[in-house]
Amino acid sequence: MLHKTKTSFITILKTTSNKKLSLKRHDKPKRLNRALTSSSSQIWKSRLSWRIAAAVFMTILLVQTMIMNFGTVPTFRQRLLDDLKETNSTAIAAMIDPSAGYNEAPFTSEQAARFMAISNVKGMSIYSYQNEPIAAYGAAPSIKKEHMTVRGHSKYTPDIGLYEIVLNAADLKRPYYIAVKIDADSVQEQIAYFITDTIKIMLIMSLFVTTVLMIALGHWLLEPMLFMRSNLLAAFKAPEEPDIPKSPFDNRDEIGSAIELTQKLIHQNAENLTRIKSAAEDKIHKLAYYDTLTGLPNRTLFVQTLNEQARQKQDGSAERFAVVTIDLDHFKDINDSMGHNIGDAILRSVARRLRSAMPESAVVSKSGEDEYVIMMPLSTEISSSRAVAEKVWHVIRSEPFKVFNESFQVRASIGVATFPDDAIDPDQVLKNADIALNRAKEEGRDTIKEYSEDFDRAVQARFQMLRNLRDAMEHNQLELYYQPQIDLHSGEIIGAEALLRWFKPNNSKEGGTFISPADFIPVAEQSGLIVPIGEWVMLTACKTAKNWKDEHGIDIRIAINVSAHQFSQSDICAFTQKTISEVGIDAHKVELEVTESVFMDDISHTIQTLQNLHAIGVELAIDDFGTGYSSLSYLRQFPIDRLKIDQSFIRNALNDQDDASIARTIIALGHALNLKVIAEGVETIDHEAFLIKEGCDEVQGFRYSRPVPAKDFLHFAKNYKNDLKPVD
Ligand code: C2E
Ligand code: MG
Ligand code: MG
């Protein structure tokens, strides 16, 4: 059944992952195309491409500008100026009259004016070969006389568009120096045209180169990179099932092999993750549904299985099944005294024994620290839940558990409920089995209890009682009564036991319904309410005793009952200390009565608490001694002052030899351990005589007084006549 659950879980997992796989396969070509188209369209969106392109574009532009600045433009300008010089020098040379003397003007001023009118020459200064001025026409060139003879001297002033040159005998074929001032505006204009054209060409070239580069980049670099990025993105989004198409890129180049490696890595990662996850899932499943110590299903899985089983049965077939809850009795003691290793080994052995004793159809699970629960379909062979429970009971008790060569006799309390007889809701069946188990524990353990509706009513009644008790606390309906304790040697009152009383108001003349502490104390203990109640009792009792002493001179010990739960749930030492010092009572006048059940709990904690209490100075008594679970070794370890023989032994001491000898033995035991012995439930003078004879130290009972309110106790104490007759 359980296996089935797990298998179907795994099948579901597998089906889903298969679906995903097949979907992936169908999708592949489409996705690949999409990846590629998107990558080529993305080229133009790629920031990286744009950056590279911009860098390339700027570099080309820069290089070209530099070339233009330092090479092309100056050369072009020089060529223009040379052309200008060449043209004008030819024209001027042609104008020269070869017959003119070397110190005469080589042409007339009219000729010069005509020439200047049709050419871009603005002025001329003519010097003889000895560098003497001969003639000047138009705007005088600014070339200084001493520069005239410098070969090829010229002066270009672009901002005012002037070009001044010196023509010499080589240019003119006659021995003159002529400084010519030429209007060179056209040079600048042509250079401007030249630059604009060059820039246009440069731009077109750059654009072209960039585009080619972008396409190349896109194809060889960007596309593979985008592909790789999309792979990584897919792996990031779904690391266990990355949707990665096959790489269309050649894996012989660097980027192609990088893609191949990336894909391998992604697949490897996915495989690892899947492996780790499924191992973790297995582990989580185990932790969530199985008990780690025994390997049995835990309560969660049990409840699930129970529900499934019930669901199957609800639709038609009327198969019944038993739910058996098991709690090992006093297992805590084994754990505390023998250590957890032994405890764990026993728990494992119990699990093994139960599992092998129950048929395959039964679900055996561990539902708590020392609790197990079994579900077993009822059949013709075993047709009653009781029979299942008895089998379990027998299996556990049949022989002791052997652990590390030691034998441990384990006993168990067992609760049983039947589906659908006790409830049609499977959870309720389990709850009912738990209720029955609690009953078994309450009724002394080591027993089987079958669920009955009466239990429910009892549980309801307890809840009601708890509500009423809370109410009673809030409305101060709890009281303390006091019962005197007499010293059998002197006959004097030496103490009083404080006993809780609760009269629940019912508008009657008596003042309310008496609810016995025997009924409400267990409820208070289970709910934790015993802690505040106990604190109130201690404070009230101490105040009363203090008042008796201070106001009335009655200096007696006050005995206060403390339940085991107060030991485990509160810091009783601190509270006792605080109460004693606040009230101002002598610590040794306060006695705490504990029952043997405190020894059932954490033993080391109990010893520590008792020792701390003793250190404060309070006395300690074991109440109802003889009825519970005591051992001599405990008695020796604990700092106890008094044993209080349970009243049941006193009640029957006179007509039951066994009880008489138990009482006798307790007295002897107490004395042997140097403890005082007090007897309670002393109702008659014969009881008293018996106890005096047996050497009991103190007594308490109806023979002297019932528990009474504080003021009645005062009255009793003040009027008490010591008429004790010692028996010889
Ligand atoms: P206990 O501490 O053993 O108290 C003695 C019980 O015996 C009291 O019952 C008392 O009324 C009764 N008793 C005394 N003398 C006689 C007698 O001669 N004959 C008979 N038949 N009974 C006698 P009570 O008051 O009903 O208390 C029952 C139990 O409730 C106590 O047993 C004690 O265990 C618990 N209890 C009472 N008050 C407190 C309390 O303040 N705190 C705690 N934790 N438990 C309390
Ligand atoms: Mg008591
Ligand atoms: Mg008692």
mmCIF file of N, CA, C and O in Angstrom, residues 403-441:
data_model
loop_
_atom_site.group_PDB
_atom_site.id
_atom_site.type_symbol
_atom_site.label_atom_id
_atom_site.label_comp_id
_atom_site.label_asym_id
_atom_site.label_seq_id
_atom_site.Cartn_x
_atom_site.Cartn_y
_atom_site.Cartn_z
ATOM 1 N N VAL A 403 18.730 -6.536 24.890
ATOM 2 C CA VAL A 403 19.521 -5.447 24.336
ATOM 3 C C VAL A 403 20.864 -5.428 25.038
ATOM 4 O O VAL A 403 20.911 -5.369 26.281
ATOM 5 N N PHE A 404 21.937 -5.480 24.284
ATOM 6 C CA PHE A 404 23.287 -5.523 24.837
ATOM 7 C C PHE A 404 23.381 -6.544 25.986
ATOM 8 O O PHE A 404 23.836 -6.231 27.089
ATOM 9 N N ASN A 405 22.868 -7.741 25.719
ATOM 10 C CA ASN A 405 22.918 -8.843 26.688
ATOM 11 C C ASN A 405 22.110 -8.610 27.961
ATOM 12 O O ASN A 405 22.275 -9.310 28.935
ATOM 13 N N GLU A 406 21.281 -7.587 27.957
ATOM 14 C CA GLU A 406 20.406 -7.358 29.113
ATOM 15 C C GLU A 406 18.979 -7.633 28.668
ATOM 16 O O GLU A 406 18.638 -7.398 27.512
ATOM 17 N N SER A 407 18.168 -8.095 29.615
ATOM 18 C CA SER A 407 16.757 -8.339 29.268
ATOM 19 C C SER A 407 15.905 -7.214 29.815
ATOM 20 O O SER A 407 16.111 -6.768 30.941
ATOM 21 N N PHE A 408 14.979 -6.762 29.009
ATOM 22 C CA PHE A 408 14.064 -5.714 29.464
ATOM 23 C C PHE A 408 12.638 -6.187 29.241
ATOM 24 O O PHE A 408 12.262 -6.499 28.113
ATOM 25 N N GLN A 409 11.887 -6.246 30.328
ATOM 26 C CA GLN A 409 10.481 -6.623 30.189
ATOM 27 C C GLN A 409 9.705 -5.353 29.876
ATOM 28 O O GLN A 409 9.660 -4.439 30.697
ATOM 29 N N VAL A 410 9.168 -5.298 28.698
ATOM 30 C CA VAL A 410 8.430 -4.092 28.310
ATOM 31 C C VAL A 410 6.941 -4.362 28.400
ATOM 32 O O VAL A 410 6.472 -5.438 28.027
ATOM 33 N N ARG A 411 6.242 -3.395 28.960
ATOM 34 C CA ARG A 411 4.775 -3.507 29.013
ATOM 35 C C ARG A 411 4.187 -2.356 28.209
ATOM 36 O O ARG A 411 4.848 -1.340 27.989
ATOM 37 N N ALA A 412 2.935 -2.539 27.820
ATOM 38 C CA ALA A 412 2.352 -1.480 26.992
ATOM 39 C C ALA A 412 0.893 -1.236 27.342
ATOM 40 O O ALA A 412 0.187 -2.150 27.772
ATOM 41 N N SER A 413 0.492 0.016 27.175
ATOM 42 C CA SER A 413 -0.931 0.347 27.269
ATOM 43 C C SER A 413 -1.446 0.435 25.841
ATOM 44 O O SER A 413 -0.748 0.964 24.971
ATOM 45 N N ILE A 414 -2.629 -0.093 25.635
ATOM 46 C CA ILE A 414 -3.121 -0.206 24.255
ATOM 47 C C ILE A 414 -4.546 0.336 24.150
ATOM 48 O O ILE A 414 -5.392 0.063 25.012
ATOM 49 N N GLY A 415 -4.777 1.145 23.112
ATOM 50 C CA GLY A 415 -6.127 1.652 22.839
ATOM 51 C C GLY A 415 -6.591 1.115 21.488
ATOM 52 O O GLY A 415 -5.781 0.995 20.567
ATOM 53 N N VAL A 416 -7.855 0.785 21.366
ATOM 54 C CA VAL A 416 -8.365 0.211 20.117
ATOM 55 C C VAL A 416 -9.623 0.927 19.663
ATOM 56 O O VAL A 416 -10.473 1.270 20.486
ATOM 57 N N ALA A 417 -9.721 1.148 18.375
ATOM 58 C CA ALA A 417 -10.991 1.626 17.808
ATOM 59 C C ALA A 417 -11.177 0.938 16.461
ATOM 60 O O ALA A 417 -10.199 0.482 15.854
ATOM 61 N N THR A 418 -12.406 0.877 16.007
ATOM 62 C CA THR A 418 -12.703 0.153 14.771
ATOM 63 C C THR A 418 -13.348 1.080 13.748
ATOM 64 O O THR A 418 -14.201 1.892 14.102
ATOM 65 N N PHE A 419 -12.892 0.941 12.500
ATOM 66 C CA PHE A 419 -13.527 1.673 11.397
ATOM 67 C C PHE A 419 -14.442 0.698 10.678
ATOM 68 O O PHE A 419 -14.018 -0.429 10.391
ATOM 69 N N PRO A 420 -15.650 1.008 10.351
ATOM 70 C CA PRO A 420 -16.340 2.278 10.597
ATOM 71 C C PRO A 420 -17.229 2.244 11.836
ATOM 72 O O PRO A 420 -18.001 3.158 12.049
ATOM 73 N N ASP A 421 -17.085 1.187 12.660
ATOM 74 C CA ASP A 421 -18.001 1.041 13.793
ATOM 75 C C ASP A 421 -17.945 2.225 14.749
ATOM 76 O O ASP A 421 -18.970 2.734 15.193
ATOM 77 N N ASP A 422 -16.705 2.667 15.060
ATOM 78 C CA ASP A 422 -16.570 3.728 16.069
ATOM 79 C C ASP A 422 -16.641 5.126 15.477
ATOM 80 O O ASP A 422 -16.902 6.089 16.196
ATOM 81 N N ALA A 423 -16.344 5.246 14.195
ATOM 82 C CA ALA A 423 -16.481 6.546 13.505
ATOM 83 C C ALA A 423 -16.288 6.298 12.014
ATOM 84 O O ALA A 423 -15.491 5.442 11.625
ATOM 85 N N ILE A 424 -17.011 7.071 11.196
ATOM 86 C CA ILE A 424 -16.816 6.866 9.754
ATOM 87 C C ILE A 424 -15.711 7.784 9.237
ATOM 88 O O ILE A 424 -15.233 7.612 8.123
ATOM 89 N N ASP A 425 -15.310 8.727 10.086
ATOM 90 C CA ASP A 425 -14.191 9.585 9.708
ATOM 91 C C ASP A 425 -12.907 8.921 10.224
ATOM 92 O O ASP A 425 -12.766 8.695 11.428
ATOM 93 N N PRO A 426 -11.999 8.573 9.311
ATOM 94 C CA PRO A 426 -10.805 7.831 9.748
ATOM 95 C C PRO A 426 -9.980 8.574 10.792
ATOM 96 O O PRO A 426 -9.440 7.958 11.711
ATOM 97 N N ASP A 427 -9.895 9.918 10.654
ATOM 98 C CA ASP A 427 -9.146 10.680 11.668
ATOM 99 C C ASP A 427 -9.784 10.494 13.039
ATOM 100 O O ASP A 427 -9.103 10.413 14.055
ATOM 101 N N GLN A 428 -11.105 10.452 13.027
ATOM 102 C CA GLN A 428 -11.823 10.302 14.285
ATOM 103 C C GLN A 428 -11.562 8.912 14.876
ATOM 104 O O GLN A 428 -11.446 8.759 16.090
ATOM 105 N N VAL A 429 -11.431 7.914 13.985
ATOM 106 C CA VAL A 429 -11.140 6.561 14.479
ATOM 107 C C VAL A 429 -9.813 6.570 15.223
ATOM 108 O O VAL A 429 -9.688 6.018 16.319
ATOM 109 N N LEU A 430 -8.850 7.275 14.617
ATOM 110 C CA LEU A 430 -7.526 7.353 15.255
ATOM 111 C C LEU A 430 -7.636 8.097 16.591
ATOM 112 O O LEU A 430 -7.061 7.679 17.603
ATOM 113 N N LYS A 431 -8.398 9.195 16.581
ATOM 114 C CA LYS A 431 -8.575 9.953 17.832
ATOM 115 C C LYS A 431 -9.218 9.061 18.891
ATOM 116 O O LYS A 431 -8.828 9.074 20.059
ATOM 117 N N ASN A 432 -10.208 8.274 18.451
ATOM 118 C CA ASN A 432 -10.894 7.402 19.404
ATOM 119 C C ASN A 432 -9.936 6.362 19.978
ATOM 120 O O ASN A 432 -9.977 6.072 21.178
ATOM 121 N N ALA A 433 -9.076 5.836 19.108
ATOM 122 C CA ALA A 433 -8.089 4.860 19.597
ATOM 123 C C ALA A 433 -7.177 5.540 20.619
ATOM 124 O O ALA A 433 -6.806 4.945 21.634
ATOM 125 N N ASP A 434 -6.822 6.827 20.339
ATOM 126 C CA ASP A 434 -5.977 7.575 21.281
ATOM 127 C C ASP A 434 -6.706 7.792 22.618
ATOM 128 O O ASP A 434 -6.102 7.698 23.690
ATOM 129 N N ILE A 435 -7.995 8.104 22.510
ATOM 130 C CA ILE A 435 -8.784 8.305 23.741
ATOM 131 C C ILE A 435 -8.786 7.005 24.552
ATOM 132 O O ILE A 435 -8.580 7.006 25.768
ATOM 133 N N ALA A 436 -8.983 5.888 23.848
ATOM 134 C CA ALA A 436 -8.996 4.588 24.532
ATOM 135 C C ALA A 436 -7.637 4.323 25.177
ATOM 136 O O ALA A 436 -7.554 3.822 26.302
ATOM 137 N N LEU A 437 -6.559 4.720 24.445
ATOM 138 C CA LEU A 437 -5.202 4.521 24.988
ATOM 139 C C LEU A 437 -5.023 5.331 26.278
ATOM 140 O O LEU A 437 -4.498 4.834 27.275
ATOM 141 N N ASN A 438 -5.500 6.575 26.249
ATOM 142 C CA ASN A 438 -5.398 7.394 27.456
ATOM 143 C C ASN A 438 -6.120 6.743 28.617
ATOM 144 O O ASN A 438 -5.647 6.769 29.752
ATOM 145 N N ARG A 439 -7.259 6.172 28.292
ATOM 146 C CA ARG A 439 -8.023 5.474 29.324
ATOM 147 C C ARG A 439 -7.194 4.338 29.921
ATOM 148 O O ARG A 439 -7.120 4.144 31.126
ATOM 149 N N ALA A 440 -6.566 3.583 28.993
ATOM 150 C CA ALA A 440 -5.747 2.444 29.442
ATOM 151 C C ALA A 440 -4.644 2.933 30.370
ATOM 152 O O ALA A 440 -4.337 2.313 31.386
ATOM 153 N N LYS A 441 -4.061 4.102 30.011
ATOM 154 C CA LYS A 441 -2.969 4.635 30.844
ATOM 155 C C LYS A 441 -3.507 5.082 32.197
ATOM 156 O O LYS A 441 -2.892 4.838 33.234
#
